[in-house]
XYZ file of C-alpha atoms in Angstrom:
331
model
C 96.959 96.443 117.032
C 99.795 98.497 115.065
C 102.943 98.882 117.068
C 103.734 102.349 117.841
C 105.723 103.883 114.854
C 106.409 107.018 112.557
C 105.257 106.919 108.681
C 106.835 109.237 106.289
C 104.672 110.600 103.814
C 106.513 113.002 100.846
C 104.514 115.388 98.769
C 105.912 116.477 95.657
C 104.639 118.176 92.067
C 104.898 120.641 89.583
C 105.583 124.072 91.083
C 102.141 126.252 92.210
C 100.430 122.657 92.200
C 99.058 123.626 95.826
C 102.183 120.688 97.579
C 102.490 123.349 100.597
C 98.916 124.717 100.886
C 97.718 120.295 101.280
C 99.873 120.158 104.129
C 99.116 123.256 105.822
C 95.129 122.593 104.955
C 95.885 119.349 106.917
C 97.654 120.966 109.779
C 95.444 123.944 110.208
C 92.043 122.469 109.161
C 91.439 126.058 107.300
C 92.889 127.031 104.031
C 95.856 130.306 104.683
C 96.484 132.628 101.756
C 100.295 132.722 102.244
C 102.073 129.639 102.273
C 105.911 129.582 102.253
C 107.476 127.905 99.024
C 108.106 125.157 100.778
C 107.440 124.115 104.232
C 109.273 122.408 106.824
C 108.961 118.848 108.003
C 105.988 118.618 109.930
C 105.424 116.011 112.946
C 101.729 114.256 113.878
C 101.939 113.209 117.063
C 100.514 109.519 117.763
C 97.837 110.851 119.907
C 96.359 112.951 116.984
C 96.004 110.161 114.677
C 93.577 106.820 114.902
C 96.333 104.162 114.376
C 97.948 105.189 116.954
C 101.056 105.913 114.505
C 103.118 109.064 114.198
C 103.202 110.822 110.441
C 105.881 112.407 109.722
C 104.734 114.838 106.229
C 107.497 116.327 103.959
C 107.371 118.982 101.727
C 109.293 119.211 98.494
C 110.819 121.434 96.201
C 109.590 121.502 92.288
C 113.253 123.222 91.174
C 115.690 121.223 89.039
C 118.724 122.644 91.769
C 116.791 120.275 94.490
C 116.377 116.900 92.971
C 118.927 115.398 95.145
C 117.517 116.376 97.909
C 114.042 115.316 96.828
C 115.490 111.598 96.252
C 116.752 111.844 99.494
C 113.516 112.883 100.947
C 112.191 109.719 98.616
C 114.707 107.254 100.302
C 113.462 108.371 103.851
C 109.742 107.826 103.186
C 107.139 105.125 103.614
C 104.764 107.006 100.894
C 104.457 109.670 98.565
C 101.395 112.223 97.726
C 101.895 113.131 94.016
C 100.393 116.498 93.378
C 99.082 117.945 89.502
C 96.204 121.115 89.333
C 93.133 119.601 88.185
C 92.379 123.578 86.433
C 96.016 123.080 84.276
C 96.332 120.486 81.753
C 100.014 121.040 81.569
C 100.261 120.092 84.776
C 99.094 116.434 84.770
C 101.292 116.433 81.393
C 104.594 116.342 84.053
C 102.932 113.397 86.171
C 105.432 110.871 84.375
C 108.079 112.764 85.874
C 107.493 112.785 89.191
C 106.647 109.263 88.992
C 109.640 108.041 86.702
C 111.803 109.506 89.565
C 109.960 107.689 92.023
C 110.133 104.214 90.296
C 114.353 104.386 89.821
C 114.812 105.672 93.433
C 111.981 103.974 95.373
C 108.956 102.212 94.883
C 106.389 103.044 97.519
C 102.606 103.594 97.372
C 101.267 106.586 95.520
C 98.303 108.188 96.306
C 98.007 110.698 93.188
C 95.578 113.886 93.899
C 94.515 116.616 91.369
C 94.580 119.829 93.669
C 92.070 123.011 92.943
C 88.886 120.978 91.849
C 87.254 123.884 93.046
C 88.133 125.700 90.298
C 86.812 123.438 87.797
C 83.052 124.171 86.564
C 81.487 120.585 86.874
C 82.473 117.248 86.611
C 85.479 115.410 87.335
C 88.662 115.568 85.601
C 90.727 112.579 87.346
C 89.809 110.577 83.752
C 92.328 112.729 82.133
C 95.333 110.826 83.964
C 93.417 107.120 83.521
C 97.097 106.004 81.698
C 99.125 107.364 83.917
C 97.251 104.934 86.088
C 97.938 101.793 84.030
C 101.204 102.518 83.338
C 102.259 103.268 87.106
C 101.377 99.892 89.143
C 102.620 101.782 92.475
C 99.797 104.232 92.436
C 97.038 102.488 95.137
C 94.906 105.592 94.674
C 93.393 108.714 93.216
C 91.062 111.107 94.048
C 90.568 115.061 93.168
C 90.999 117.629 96.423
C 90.918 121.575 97.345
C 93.571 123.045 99.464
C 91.127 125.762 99.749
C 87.824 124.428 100.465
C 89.265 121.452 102.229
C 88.062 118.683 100.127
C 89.063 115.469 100.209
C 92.280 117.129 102.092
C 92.431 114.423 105.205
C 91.112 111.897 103.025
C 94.553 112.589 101.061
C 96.534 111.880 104.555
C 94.455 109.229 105.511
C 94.701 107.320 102.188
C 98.682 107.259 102.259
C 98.746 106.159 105.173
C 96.733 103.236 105.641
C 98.411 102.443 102.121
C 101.694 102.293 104.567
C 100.031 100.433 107.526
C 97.735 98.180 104.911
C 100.428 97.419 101.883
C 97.959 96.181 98.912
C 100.824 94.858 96.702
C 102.177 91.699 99.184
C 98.255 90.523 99.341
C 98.355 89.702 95.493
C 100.704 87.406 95.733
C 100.279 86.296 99.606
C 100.432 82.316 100.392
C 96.853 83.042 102.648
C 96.342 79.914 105.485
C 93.927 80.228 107.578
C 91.177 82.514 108.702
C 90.073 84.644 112.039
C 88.002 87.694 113.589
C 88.710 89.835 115.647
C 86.080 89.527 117.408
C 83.608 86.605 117.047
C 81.210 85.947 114.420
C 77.531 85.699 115.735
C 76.514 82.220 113.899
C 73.753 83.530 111.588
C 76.472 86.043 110.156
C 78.951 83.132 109.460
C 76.090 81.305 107.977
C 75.702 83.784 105.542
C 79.327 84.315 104.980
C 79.556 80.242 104.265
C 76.570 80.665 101.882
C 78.339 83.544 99.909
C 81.090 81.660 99.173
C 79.540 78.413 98.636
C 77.489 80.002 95.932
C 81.282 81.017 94.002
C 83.492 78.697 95.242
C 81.716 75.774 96.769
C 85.200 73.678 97.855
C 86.297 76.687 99.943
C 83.462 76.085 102.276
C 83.757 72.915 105.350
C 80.106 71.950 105.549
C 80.960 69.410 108.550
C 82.902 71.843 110.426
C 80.954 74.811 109.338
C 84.489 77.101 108.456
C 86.081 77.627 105.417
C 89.081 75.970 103.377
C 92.043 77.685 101.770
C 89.987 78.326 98.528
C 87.146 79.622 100.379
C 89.571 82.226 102.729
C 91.474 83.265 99.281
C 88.283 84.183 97.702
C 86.931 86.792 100.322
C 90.498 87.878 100.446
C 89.918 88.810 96.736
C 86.828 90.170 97.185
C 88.086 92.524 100.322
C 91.070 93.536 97.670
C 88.516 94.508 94.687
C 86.536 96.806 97.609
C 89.968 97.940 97.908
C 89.841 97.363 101.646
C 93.135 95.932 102.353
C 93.292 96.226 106.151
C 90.558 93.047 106.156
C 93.402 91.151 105.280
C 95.859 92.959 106.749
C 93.982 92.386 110.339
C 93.250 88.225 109.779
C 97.372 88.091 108.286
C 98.320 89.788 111.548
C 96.398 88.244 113.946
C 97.849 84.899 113.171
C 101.628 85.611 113.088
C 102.822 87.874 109.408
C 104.617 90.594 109.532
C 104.591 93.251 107.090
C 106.623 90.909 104.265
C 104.264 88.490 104.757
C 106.533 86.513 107.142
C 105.818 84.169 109.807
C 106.421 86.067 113.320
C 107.963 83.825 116.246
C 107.678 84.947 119.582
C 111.001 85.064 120.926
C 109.559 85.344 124.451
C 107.815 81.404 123.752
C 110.892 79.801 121.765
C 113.473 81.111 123.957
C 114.403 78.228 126.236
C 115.480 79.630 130.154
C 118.847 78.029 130.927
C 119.904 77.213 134.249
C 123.597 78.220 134.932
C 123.764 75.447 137.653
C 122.208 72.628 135.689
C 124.252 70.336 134.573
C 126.077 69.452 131.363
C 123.406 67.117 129.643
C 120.202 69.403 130.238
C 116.957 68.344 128.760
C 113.746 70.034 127.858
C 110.195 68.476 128.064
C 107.239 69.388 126.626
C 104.931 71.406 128.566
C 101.386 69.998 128.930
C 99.444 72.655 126.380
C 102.414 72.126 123.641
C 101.491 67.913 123.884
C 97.647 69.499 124.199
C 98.610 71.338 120.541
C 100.591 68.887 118.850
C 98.055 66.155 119.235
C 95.321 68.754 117.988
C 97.296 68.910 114.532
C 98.130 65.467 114.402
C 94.367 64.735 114.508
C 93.652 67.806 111.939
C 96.256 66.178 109.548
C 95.573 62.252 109.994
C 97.022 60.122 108.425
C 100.217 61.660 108.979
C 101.910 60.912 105.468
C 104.780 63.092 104.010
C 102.045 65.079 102.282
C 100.532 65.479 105.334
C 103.876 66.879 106.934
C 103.857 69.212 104.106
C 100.917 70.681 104.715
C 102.025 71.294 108.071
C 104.726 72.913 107.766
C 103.734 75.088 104.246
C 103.829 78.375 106.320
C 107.293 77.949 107.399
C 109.975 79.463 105.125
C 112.239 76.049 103.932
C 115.213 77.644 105.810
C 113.711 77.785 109.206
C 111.953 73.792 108.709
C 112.974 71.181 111.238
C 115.065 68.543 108.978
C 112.936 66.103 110.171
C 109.851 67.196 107.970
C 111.548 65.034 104.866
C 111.051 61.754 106.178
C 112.128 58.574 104.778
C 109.271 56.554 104.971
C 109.657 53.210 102.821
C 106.479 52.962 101.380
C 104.449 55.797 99.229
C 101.696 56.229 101.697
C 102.845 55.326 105.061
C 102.223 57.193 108.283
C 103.402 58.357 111.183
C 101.209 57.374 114.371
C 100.512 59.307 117.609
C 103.619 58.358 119.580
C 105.763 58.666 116.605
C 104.951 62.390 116.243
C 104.854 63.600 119.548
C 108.680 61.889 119.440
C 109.996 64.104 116.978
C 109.346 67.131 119.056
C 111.588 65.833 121.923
């Protein structure tokens, strides 16, 4: 479940590109005939939206006497809606612009839109900007709209944001580790999940366990990326611990240790029951406990925040740790 926050999407463009008329399309649900120049910052309350996030939209100004205050509009946003007429060809000639400002001053997701399609006589004339596409790696989408007839207009919204609240880029290069639901699988639907991936990548799939391995998790992870459907990973990296930087989560409310004013100087802790319940789990998991094994263990964690401890000097190449051994370091 997101955490309650507000995402700030910018539109800019060429002038008479339709910027204003998208967000007041959005607003309204109807199309208006006058439109001020450029409208003020408009506020989506968190009930109105399905993510239970606030968007926060911002118009921009086309004129060379307002670029400062477009990069400071850029600088304050989580996305931006890059707008070109689909009926001008002039107008997807400036698209480098708009976008060469964007990658000095911030690199956030694009979702670029060719406005008026309505005006065009058949066919679709997105193709026309295919190396603007190639050339700008920060563009996540792009799709053709109407201000007027409402086409594709919340689909516009919708696609910036969940490009906010479902980041593509971190995925590519994500360290994945595991792999959960979020609700569970009936067992003939992970049967034919296991069989899928068996058939491409047939070490990703535990046949005595029936669950997957790394290779197995990082190939429907590709797959969910290709479908462009980002928030299936987004929704198994969340549930067990990343943040949005793909960074491990602790729960300050389970690591911080109460203190008792009164105790005295030399207090100890102990380990509860379920933490000796969970540390025996992975030491079973991992057995033998070599170094290797210790590094698998601990491959999540960031090197900075690792206990010392995981570099252990055992004498030989392949020696162990036992049960009592590893249970000790944690005390």
């Amino acid at each position: 479940m997101n955490k309650q926050r507000t995402i700030r999407i910018m539109v800019l463009g060429e002038e008479k590109v339709g910027k204003s008329s998208l967000i007041s399309a959005l607003v309204s649900q109807q199309a208006s005939e006058r439109v001020p120049s450029v409208l003020h910052d408009i506020v989506i309350p968190t009930e109105d939206t399905r993510e239970n996030v606030a968007i926060s939209l911002h118009d921009t100004s086309s004129s060379s006497n307002d670029v400062m205050e477009v990069i400071k509009t850029m600088n304050r946003s989580d996305a931006a809606i890059v707008v070109f007429d689909v009926s001008r060809s002039i107008s997807s000639q400036r698209l480098g612009y708009w976008l060469d400002l964007l990658k000095v001053t911030k690199v956030m997701p694009v979702v670029l839109v060719g406005n008026k399609c309505d005006l065009l006589p058949g066919g679709s004339e997105i193709s026309r900007v295919q190396s603007v596409l190639r050339n700008y790696k920060f563009i996540v989408h792009s799709l053709e709209c109407s201000a007027r007839t409402l086409i594709n207009v919340k689909k516009t919204f919708g696609l910036a944001q969940k490009a906010v609240l479902y980041p593509m880029a971190p995925l590519y290069d994500a360290e994945k580790k595991n792999v959960c639901f979020k609700t569970r699988m009936k067992p003939e639907d992970m049967d034919a999940l296991l069989e899928l991936v068996a058939l491409v990548k047939a070490e990703g799939v535990a046949t005595d366990t029936r669950g997957l391995r790394f290779d197995g998790f990082a190939y429907l992870s590709e797959l969910a990326i290709e479908k462009n459907k980002p928030e299936h990973c987004w929704q198994v990296l969340r549930t067990i611990g990343y943040s949005d930087t793909l960074e491990l989560e602790l729960p300050h409310d389970l690591m911080d240790v109460p203190r008792d004013s009164n105790a005295a100087q030399y207090e100890m802790c102990e380990l509860s029951a379920a933490a000796a319940q969970f540390l025996t789990a992975v030491f079973t998991q991992f057995a033998p406990l070599t170094q290797a094994s210790i590094d698998d263990i601990f491959a999540i964690v960031p090197p900075p925040k690792r206990p010392t401890w995981t570099s252990l000097p055992l004498e030989e190449p392949h020696a162990s740790l036992d049960m009592s051994a590893w249970l000790a370091l944690w005390r």
